[in-house]
Short mmCIF file of C-alpha atoms in Angstrom, two decimals:
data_model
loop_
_atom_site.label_atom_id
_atom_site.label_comp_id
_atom_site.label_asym_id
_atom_site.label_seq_id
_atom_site.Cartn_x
_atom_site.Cartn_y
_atom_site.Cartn_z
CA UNK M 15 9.87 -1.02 -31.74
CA UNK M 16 10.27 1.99 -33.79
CA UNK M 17 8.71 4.91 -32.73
CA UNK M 18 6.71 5.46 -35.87
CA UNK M 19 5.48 1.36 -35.24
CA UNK M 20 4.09 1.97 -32.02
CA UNK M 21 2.36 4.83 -32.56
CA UNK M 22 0.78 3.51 -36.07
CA UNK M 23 -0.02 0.66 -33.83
CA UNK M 24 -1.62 2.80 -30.66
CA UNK M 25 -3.22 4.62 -33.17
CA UNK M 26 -4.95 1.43 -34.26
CA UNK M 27 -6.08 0.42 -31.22
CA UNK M 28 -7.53 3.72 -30.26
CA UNK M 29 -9.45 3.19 -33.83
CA UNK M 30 -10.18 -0.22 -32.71
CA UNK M 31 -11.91 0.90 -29.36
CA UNK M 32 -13.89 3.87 -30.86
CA UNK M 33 -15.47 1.03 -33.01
CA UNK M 34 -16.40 -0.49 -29.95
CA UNK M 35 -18.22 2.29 -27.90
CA UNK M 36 -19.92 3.61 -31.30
CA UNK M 37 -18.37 6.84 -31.23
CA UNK M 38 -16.58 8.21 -33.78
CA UNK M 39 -13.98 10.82 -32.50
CA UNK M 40 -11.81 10.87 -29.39
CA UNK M 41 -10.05 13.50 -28.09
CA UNK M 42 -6.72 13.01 -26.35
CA UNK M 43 -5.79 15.90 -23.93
CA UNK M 44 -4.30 14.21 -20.78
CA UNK M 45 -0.97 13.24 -20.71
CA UNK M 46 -1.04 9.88 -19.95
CA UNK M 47 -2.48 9.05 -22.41
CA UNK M 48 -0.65 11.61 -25.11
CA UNK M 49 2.54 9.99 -23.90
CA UNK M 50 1.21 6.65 -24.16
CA UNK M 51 0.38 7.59 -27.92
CA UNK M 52 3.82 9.45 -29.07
CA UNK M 53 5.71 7.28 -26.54
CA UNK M 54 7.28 10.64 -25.23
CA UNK M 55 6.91 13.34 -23.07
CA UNK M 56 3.93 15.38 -23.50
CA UNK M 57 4.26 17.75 -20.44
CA UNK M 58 5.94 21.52 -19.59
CA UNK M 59 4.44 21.53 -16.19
CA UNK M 60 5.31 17.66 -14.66
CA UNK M 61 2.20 18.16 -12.06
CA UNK M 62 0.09 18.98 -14.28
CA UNK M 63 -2.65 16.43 -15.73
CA UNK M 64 -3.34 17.89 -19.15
CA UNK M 65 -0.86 17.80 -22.08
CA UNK M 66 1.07 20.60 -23.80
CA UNK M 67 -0.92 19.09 -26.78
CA UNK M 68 -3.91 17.22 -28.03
CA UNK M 69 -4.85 14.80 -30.67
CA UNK M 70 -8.20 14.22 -32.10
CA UNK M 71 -8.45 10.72 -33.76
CA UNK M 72 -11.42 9.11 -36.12
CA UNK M 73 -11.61 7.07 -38.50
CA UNK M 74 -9.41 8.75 -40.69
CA UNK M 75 -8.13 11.70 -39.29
CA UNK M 76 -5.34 11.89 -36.56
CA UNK M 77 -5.15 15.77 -35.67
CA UNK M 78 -2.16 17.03 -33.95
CA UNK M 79 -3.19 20.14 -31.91
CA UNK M 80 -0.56 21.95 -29.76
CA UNK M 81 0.43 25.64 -29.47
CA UNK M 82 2.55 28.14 -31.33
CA UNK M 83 5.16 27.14 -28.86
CA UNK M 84 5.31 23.71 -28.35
CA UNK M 85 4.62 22.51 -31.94
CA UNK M 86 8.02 22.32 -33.57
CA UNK M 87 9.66 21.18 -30.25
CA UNK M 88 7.19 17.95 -29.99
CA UNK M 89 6.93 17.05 -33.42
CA UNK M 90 10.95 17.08 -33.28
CA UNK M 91 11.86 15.84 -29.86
CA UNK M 92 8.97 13.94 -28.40
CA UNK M 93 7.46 12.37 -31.35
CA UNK M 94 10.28 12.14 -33.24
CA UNK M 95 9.42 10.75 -36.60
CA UNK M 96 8.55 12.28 -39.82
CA UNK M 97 4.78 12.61 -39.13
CA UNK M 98 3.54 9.70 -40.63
CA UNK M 99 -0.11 8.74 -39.17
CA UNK M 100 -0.53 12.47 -38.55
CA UNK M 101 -2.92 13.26 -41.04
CA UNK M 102 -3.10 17.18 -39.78
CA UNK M 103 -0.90 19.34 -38.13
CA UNK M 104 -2.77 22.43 -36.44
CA UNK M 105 -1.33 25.02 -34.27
CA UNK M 106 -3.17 28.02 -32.20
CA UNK M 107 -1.69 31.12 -31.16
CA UNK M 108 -0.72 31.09 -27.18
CA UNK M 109 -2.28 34.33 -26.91
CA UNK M 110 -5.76 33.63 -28.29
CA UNK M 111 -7.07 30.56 -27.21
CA UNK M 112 -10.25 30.69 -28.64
CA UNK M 113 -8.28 29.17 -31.60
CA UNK M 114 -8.18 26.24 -30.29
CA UNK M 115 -12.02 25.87 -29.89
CA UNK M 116 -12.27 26.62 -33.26
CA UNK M 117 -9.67 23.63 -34.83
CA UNK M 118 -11.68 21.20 -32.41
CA UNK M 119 -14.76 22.63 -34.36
CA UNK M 120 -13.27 21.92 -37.15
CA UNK M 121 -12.39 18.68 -37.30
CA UNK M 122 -14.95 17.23 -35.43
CA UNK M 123 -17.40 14.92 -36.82
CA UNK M 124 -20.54 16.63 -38.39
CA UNK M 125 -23.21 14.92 -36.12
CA UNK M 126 -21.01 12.38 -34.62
CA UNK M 127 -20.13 11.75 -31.23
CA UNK M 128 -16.97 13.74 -29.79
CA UNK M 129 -15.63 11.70 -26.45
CA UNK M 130 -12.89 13.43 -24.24
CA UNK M 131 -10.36 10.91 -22.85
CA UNK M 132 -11.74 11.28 -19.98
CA UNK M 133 -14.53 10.02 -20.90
CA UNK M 134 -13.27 6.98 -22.28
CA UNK M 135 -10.96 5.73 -19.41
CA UNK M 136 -12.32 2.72 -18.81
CA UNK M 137 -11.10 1.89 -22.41
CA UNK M 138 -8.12 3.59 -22.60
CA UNK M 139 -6.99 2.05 -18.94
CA UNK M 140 -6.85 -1.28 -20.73
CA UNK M 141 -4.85 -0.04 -23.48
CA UNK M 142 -2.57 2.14 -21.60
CA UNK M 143 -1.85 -0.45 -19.27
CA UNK M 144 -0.84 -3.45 -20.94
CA UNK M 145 2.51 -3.94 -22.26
CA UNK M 146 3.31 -6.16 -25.11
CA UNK M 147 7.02 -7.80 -25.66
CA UNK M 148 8.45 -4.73 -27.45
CA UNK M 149 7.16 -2.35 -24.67
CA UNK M 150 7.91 -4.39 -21.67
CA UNK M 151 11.70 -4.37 -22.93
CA UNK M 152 11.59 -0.59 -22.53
CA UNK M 153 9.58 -0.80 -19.07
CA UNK M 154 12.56 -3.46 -18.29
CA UNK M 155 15.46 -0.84 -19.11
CA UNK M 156 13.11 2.26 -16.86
CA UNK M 157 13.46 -0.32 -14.02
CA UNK M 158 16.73 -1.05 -14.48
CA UNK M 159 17.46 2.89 -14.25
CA UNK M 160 15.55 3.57 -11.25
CA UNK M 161 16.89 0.69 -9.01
CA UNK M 162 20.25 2.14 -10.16
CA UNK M 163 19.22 5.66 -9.55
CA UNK M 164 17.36 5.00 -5.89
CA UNK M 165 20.63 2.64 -4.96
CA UNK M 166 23.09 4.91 -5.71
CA UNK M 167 21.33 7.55 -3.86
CA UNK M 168 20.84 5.36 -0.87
CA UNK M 169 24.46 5.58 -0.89
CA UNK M 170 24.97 8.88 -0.93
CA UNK M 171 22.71 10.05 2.02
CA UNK M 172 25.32 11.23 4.80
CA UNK M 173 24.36 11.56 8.69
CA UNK M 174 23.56 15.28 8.87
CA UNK M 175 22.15 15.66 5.32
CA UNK M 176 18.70 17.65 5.87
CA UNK M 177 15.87 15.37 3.82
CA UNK M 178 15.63 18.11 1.32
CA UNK M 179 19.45 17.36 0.50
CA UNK M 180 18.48 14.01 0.20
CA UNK M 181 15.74 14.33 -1.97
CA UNK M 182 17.75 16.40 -3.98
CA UNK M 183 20.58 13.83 -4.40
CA UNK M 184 17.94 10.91 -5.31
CA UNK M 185 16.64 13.76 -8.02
CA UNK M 186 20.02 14.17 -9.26
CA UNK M 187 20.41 10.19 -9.34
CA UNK M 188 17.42 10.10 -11.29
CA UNK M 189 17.96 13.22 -14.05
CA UNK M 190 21.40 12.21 -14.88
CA UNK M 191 19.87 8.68 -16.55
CA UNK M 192 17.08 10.80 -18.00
CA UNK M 193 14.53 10.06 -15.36
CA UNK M 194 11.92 12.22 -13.85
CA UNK M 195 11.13 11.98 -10.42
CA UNK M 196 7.53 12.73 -10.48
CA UNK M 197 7.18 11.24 -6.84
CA UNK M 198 10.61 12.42 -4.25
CA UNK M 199 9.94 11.77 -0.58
CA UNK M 200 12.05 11.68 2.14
CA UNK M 201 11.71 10.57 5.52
CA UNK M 202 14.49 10.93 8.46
CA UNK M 203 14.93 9.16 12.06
CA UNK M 204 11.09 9.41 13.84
CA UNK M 205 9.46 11.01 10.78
CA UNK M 206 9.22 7.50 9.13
CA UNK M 207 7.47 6.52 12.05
CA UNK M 208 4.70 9.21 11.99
CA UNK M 209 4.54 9.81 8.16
CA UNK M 210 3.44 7.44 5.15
CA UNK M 211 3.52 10.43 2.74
CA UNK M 212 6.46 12.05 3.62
CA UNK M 213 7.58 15.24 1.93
CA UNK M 214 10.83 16.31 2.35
CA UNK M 215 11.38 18.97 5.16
CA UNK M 216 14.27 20.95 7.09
CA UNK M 217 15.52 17.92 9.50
CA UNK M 218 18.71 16.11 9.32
CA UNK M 219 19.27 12.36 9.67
CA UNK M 220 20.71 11.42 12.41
CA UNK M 221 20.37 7.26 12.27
CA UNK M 222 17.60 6.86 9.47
CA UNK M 223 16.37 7.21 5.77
CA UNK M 224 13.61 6.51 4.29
CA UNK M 225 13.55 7.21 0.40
CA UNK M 226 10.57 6.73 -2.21
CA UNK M 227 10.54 7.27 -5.78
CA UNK M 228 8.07 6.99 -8.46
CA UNK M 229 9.94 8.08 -12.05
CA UNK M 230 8.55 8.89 -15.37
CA UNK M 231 10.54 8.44 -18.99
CA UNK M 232 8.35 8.25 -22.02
CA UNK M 233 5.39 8.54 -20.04
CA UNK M 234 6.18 5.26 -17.77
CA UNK M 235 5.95 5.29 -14.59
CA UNK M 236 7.81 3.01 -12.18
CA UNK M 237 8.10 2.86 -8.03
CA UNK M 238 10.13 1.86 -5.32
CA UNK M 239 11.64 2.44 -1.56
CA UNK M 240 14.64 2.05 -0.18
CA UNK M 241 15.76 2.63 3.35
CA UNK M 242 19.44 3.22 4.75
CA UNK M 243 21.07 3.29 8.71
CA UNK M 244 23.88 4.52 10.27
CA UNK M 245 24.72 1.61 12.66
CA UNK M 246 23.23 -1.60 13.61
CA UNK M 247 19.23 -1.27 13.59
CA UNK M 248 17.24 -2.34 16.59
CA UNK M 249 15.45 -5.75 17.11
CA UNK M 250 12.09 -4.46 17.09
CA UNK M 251 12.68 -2.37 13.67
CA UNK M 252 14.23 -5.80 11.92
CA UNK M 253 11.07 -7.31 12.80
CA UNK M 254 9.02 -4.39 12.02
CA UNK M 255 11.33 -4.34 7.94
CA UNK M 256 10.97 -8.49 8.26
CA UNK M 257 7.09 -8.28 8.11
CA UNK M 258 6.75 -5.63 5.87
CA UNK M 259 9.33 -7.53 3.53
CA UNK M 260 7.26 -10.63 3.59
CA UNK M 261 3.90 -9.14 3.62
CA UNK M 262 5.36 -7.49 -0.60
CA UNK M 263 6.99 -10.81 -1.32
CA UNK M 264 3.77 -13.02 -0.79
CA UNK M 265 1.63 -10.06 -2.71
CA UNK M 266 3.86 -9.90 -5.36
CA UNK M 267 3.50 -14.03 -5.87
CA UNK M 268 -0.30 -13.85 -5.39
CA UNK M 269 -0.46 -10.56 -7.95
CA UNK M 270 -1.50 -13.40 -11.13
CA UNK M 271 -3.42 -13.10 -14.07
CA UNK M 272 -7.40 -13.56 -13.68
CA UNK M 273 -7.13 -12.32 -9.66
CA UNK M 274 -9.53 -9.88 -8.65
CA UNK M 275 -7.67 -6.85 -7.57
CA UNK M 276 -10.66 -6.92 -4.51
CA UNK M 277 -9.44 -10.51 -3.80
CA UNK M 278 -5.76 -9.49 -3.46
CA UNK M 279 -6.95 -6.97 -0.83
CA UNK M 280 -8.37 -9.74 1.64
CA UNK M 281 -5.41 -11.76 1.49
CA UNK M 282 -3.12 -8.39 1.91
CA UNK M 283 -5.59 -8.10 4.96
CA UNK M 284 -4.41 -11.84 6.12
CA UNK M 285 -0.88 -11.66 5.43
CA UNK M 286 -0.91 -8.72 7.89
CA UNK M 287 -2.64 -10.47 10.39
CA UNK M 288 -0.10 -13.19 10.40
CA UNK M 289 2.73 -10.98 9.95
CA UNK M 290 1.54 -9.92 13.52
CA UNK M 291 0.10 -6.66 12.15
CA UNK M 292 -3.28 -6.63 11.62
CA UNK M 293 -4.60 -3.25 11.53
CA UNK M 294 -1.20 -1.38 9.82
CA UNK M 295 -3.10 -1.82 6.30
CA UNK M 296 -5.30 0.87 7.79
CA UNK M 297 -2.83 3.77 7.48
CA UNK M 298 -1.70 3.77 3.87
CA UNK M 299 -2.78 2.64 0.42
CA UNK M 300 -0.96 -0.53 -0.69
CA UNK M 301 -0.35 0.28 -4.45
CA UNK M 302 -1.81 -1.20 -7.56
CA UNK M 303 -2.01 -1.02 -11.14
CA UNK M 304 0.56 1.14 -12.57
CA UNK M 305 1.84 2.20 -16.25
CA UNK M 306 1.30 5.83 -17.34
CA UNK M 307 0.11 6.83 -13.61
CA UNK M 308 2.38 6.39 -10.39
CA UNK M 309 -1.09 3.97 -9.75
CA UNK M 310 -3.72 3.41 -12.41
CA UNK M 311 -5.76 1.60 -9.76
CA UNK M 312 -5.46 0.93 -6.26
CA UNK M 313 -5.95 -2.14 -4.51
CA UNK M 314 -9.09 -1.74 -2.65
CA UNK M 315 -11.62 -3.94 -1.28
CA UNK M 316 -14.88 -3.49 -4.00
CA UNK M 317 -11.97 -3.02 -6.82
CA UNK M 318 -13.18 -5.81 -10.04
CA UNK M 319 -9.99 -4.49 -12.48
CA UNK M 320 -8.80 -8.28 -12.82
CA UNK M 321 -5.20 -8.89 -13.24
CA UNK M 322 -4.07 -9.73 -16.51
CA UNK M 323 -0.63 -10.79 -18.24
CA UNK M 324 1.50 -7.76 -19.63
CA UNK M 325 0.72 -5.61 -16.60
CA UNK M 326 2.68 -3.62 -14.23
CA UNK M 327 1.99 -3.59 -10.25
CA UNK M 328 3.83 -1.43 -7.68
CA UNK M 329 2.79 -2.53 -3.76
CA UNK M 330 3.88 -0.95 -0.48
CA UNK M 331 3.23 -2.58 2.62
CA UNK M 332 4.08 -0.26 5.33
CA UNK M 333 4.75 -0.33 9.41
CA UNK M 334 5.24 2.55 10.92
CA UNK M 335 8.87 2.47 10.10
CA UNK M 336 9.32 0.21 7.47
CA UNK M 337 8.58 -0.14 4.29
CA UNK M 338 8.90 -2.29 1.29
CA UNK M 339 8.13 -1.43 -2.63
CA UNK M 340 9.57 -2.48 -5.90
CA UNK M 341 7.52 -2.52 -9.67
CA UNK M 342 7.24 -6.40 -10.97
CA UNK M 343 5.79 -7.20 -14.48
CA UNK M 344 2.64 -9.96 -14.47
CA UNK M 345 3.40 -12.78 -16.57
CA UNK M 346 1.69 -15.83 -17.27
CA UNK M 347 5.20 -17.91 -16.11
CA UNK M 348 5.67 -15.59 -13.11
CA UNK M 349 6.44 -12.46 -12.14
CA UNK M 350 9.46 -10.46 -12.75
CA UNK M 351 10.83 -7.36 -10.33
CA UNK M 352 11.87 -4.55 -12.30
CA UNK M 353 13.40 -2.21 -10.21
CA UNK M 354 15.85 -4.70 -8.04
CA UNK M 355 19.60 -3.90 -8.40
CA UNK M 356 22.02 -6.23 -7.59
CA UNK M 357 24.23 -3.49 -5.78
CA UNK M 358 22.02 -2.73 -3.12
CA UNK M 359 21.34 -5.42 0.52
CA UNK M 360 18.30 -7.66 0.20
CA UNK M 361 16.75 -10.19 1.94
CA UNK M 362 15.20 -13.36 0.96
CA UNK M 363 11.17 -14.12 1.25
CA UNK M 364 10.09 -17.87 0.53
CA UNK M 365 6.15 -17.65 -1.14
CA UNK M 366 4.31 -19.68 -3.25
CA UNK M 367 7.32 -22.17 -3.53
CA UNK M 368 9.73 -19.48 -4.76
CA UNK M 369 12.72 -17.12 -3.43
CA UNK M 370 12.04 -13.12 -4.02
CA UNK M 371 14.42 -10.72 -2.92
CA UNK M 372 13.59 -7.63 -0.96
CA UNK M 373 15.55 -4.60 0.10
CA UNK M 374 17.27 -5.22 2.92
CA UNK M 375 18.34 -1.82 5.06
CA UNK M 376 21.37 -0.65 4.16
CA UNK M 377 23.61 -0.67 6.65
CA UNK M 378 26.02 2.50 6.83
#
């Protein structure tokens, strides 16, 4: 799809849904959901939640608002097509921000209702998240790039590299295929037995890596973990990989349209029990919804968000030292993993009558 198509057709649906909750303008300022509009990047800052730009949509209008000095640069690079759909195109001075206020004034609605995105997540969430055939080719090619990107850099970790070198090679993996790596932790030796969150620090691997990604291109966001050894890992960390390999592979076949995200948690709670685990679950989220977000929603155990068809999930069962993650696509035939690669070790997982794959360690 054309990036003039999608957006006409985003565009629509954002018309669509301000029918449905009565309210007739909606202003865009986060960049999830900017991205998810223009199908680009709408960011200077990476960690930071707003845009570099806003839209205000009704009925008719479709205001582009940005700054003196991001205006040309979107409208060239990021969105990328002759304007078409953009029925105005305003700019405010960096310096004098008040400006801003005053385009917002503007265009607003005499009398109408004037909803922030944030404001309207619950409706946006449903549109942001749900990938039709067109867009689930270009969530398909992200994957592709990350497995590749997260492999390769699994093969490049050395004994000795500090985790910050490490990090910085899985960055570089990432960046040369036009990835971001919004999400770039590193774990060496006991650290990925003490930390679920690691950020890279100062210490070198001696036997050990753990490496996580989430990346971002076009807004998308897609996850996974790999982990590499130098020499022959120990019994009680195969079994410890084994578990948390079979605990993803049986979520990832029970992740189906019309589950309860709420009833996915209590049988994530049983597959740890009889994965001879029962209280690791404790220590660490186990992923959820993703799309525009590194996680839209998290599994918990009051979630409702049902699981629908179209959708993209990222879970990551963790022991304390091993680890398992990959992003599949929901469909109504089964799921699909996104982010495997053929290149790197797996292992295979038997549930719900079918063969998945998992990482396997990598064996140096």
């Amino acid at each position: 799809m054309d990036k003039q198509r999608r957006f006409d057709k985003r565009l629509g649906e954002i018309r669509s849904a301000l029918q449905s909750m009565k309210v007739e303008a909606l202003r865009l300022t986060l960049q999830k959901n900017v991205s998810w509009l223009i199908g680009g990047r709408s960011h200077v800052n990476s960690a930071s939640e707003p845009a570099c730009c806003q839209f205000l949509i009704t009925s008719d209008k479709c205001v582009l608002i940005s700054n003196n000095i991001e205006n040309r640069r979107l409208i060239e690079e990021e969105i990328g097509f002759a304007q078409g759909g953009i029925t105005d195109n305003e700019m405010w001075s960096w310096f004098d921000p008040s400006e801003l206020g005053a385009i917002v004034a503007r265009h607003a609605p005499a009398g109408g209702r004037l909803l922030l995105d944030s404001e309207a997540e619950g409706d946006l969430l449903g549109l942001r998240t749900k990938l039709d055939g067109e867009d689930s080719q270009e969530a398909r090619a992200i994957g592709r790039l990350t497995a590749e990107a997260i492999s390769q850099a699994a093969f490049d970790v050395a004994r000795g590299d500090s985790e910050f070198k490490i990090a910085g090679k899985l960055a570089y993996r990432c960046l040369e295929r036009g990835l971001e790596p919004i999400v770039n932790l590193v774990a060496v030796d006991e650290r990925i037995y003490e930390r679920r969150h690691p950020l890279p620090t100062d210490k070198c691997v001696g036997e050990y890596a753990m490496l996580i990604v989430c990346t971002r291109k076009n807004g998308i966001v897609l996850s996974a973990t790999r982990l590499v050894r130098f020499g022959p890992a120990p019994d009680e960390l195969k079994r410890r990989h084994r578990a948390v390999a079979e605990i993803d592979a049986r979520l990832i076949d029970a992740t189906r349209p019309g589950v309860k995200l709420a009833d996915l948690f209590r049988q994530m709670q049983a597959f740890y029990r009889e994965a001879g685990f029962p209280e690791e679950y404790r220590h660490h989220h186990q992923g959820g919804l993703v799309g525009y977000n590194s996680r839209e929603k998290i599994m918990t155990k009051a979630e409702s968000l049902v699981v629908e068809a179209g959708q993209m999930y990222a879970w990551n069962p963790s022991v304390a030292g091993a680890k398992s993650e990959d992003t599949i696509f929901v469909e109504q035939a089964g799921n699909e993993l996104l982010t495997s690669s053929g290149d790197f070790p797996s292992i295979s997982v038997k549930a719900g009558g079918r063969v998945w794959e998992r990482p396997d360690i990598l064996i140096r």
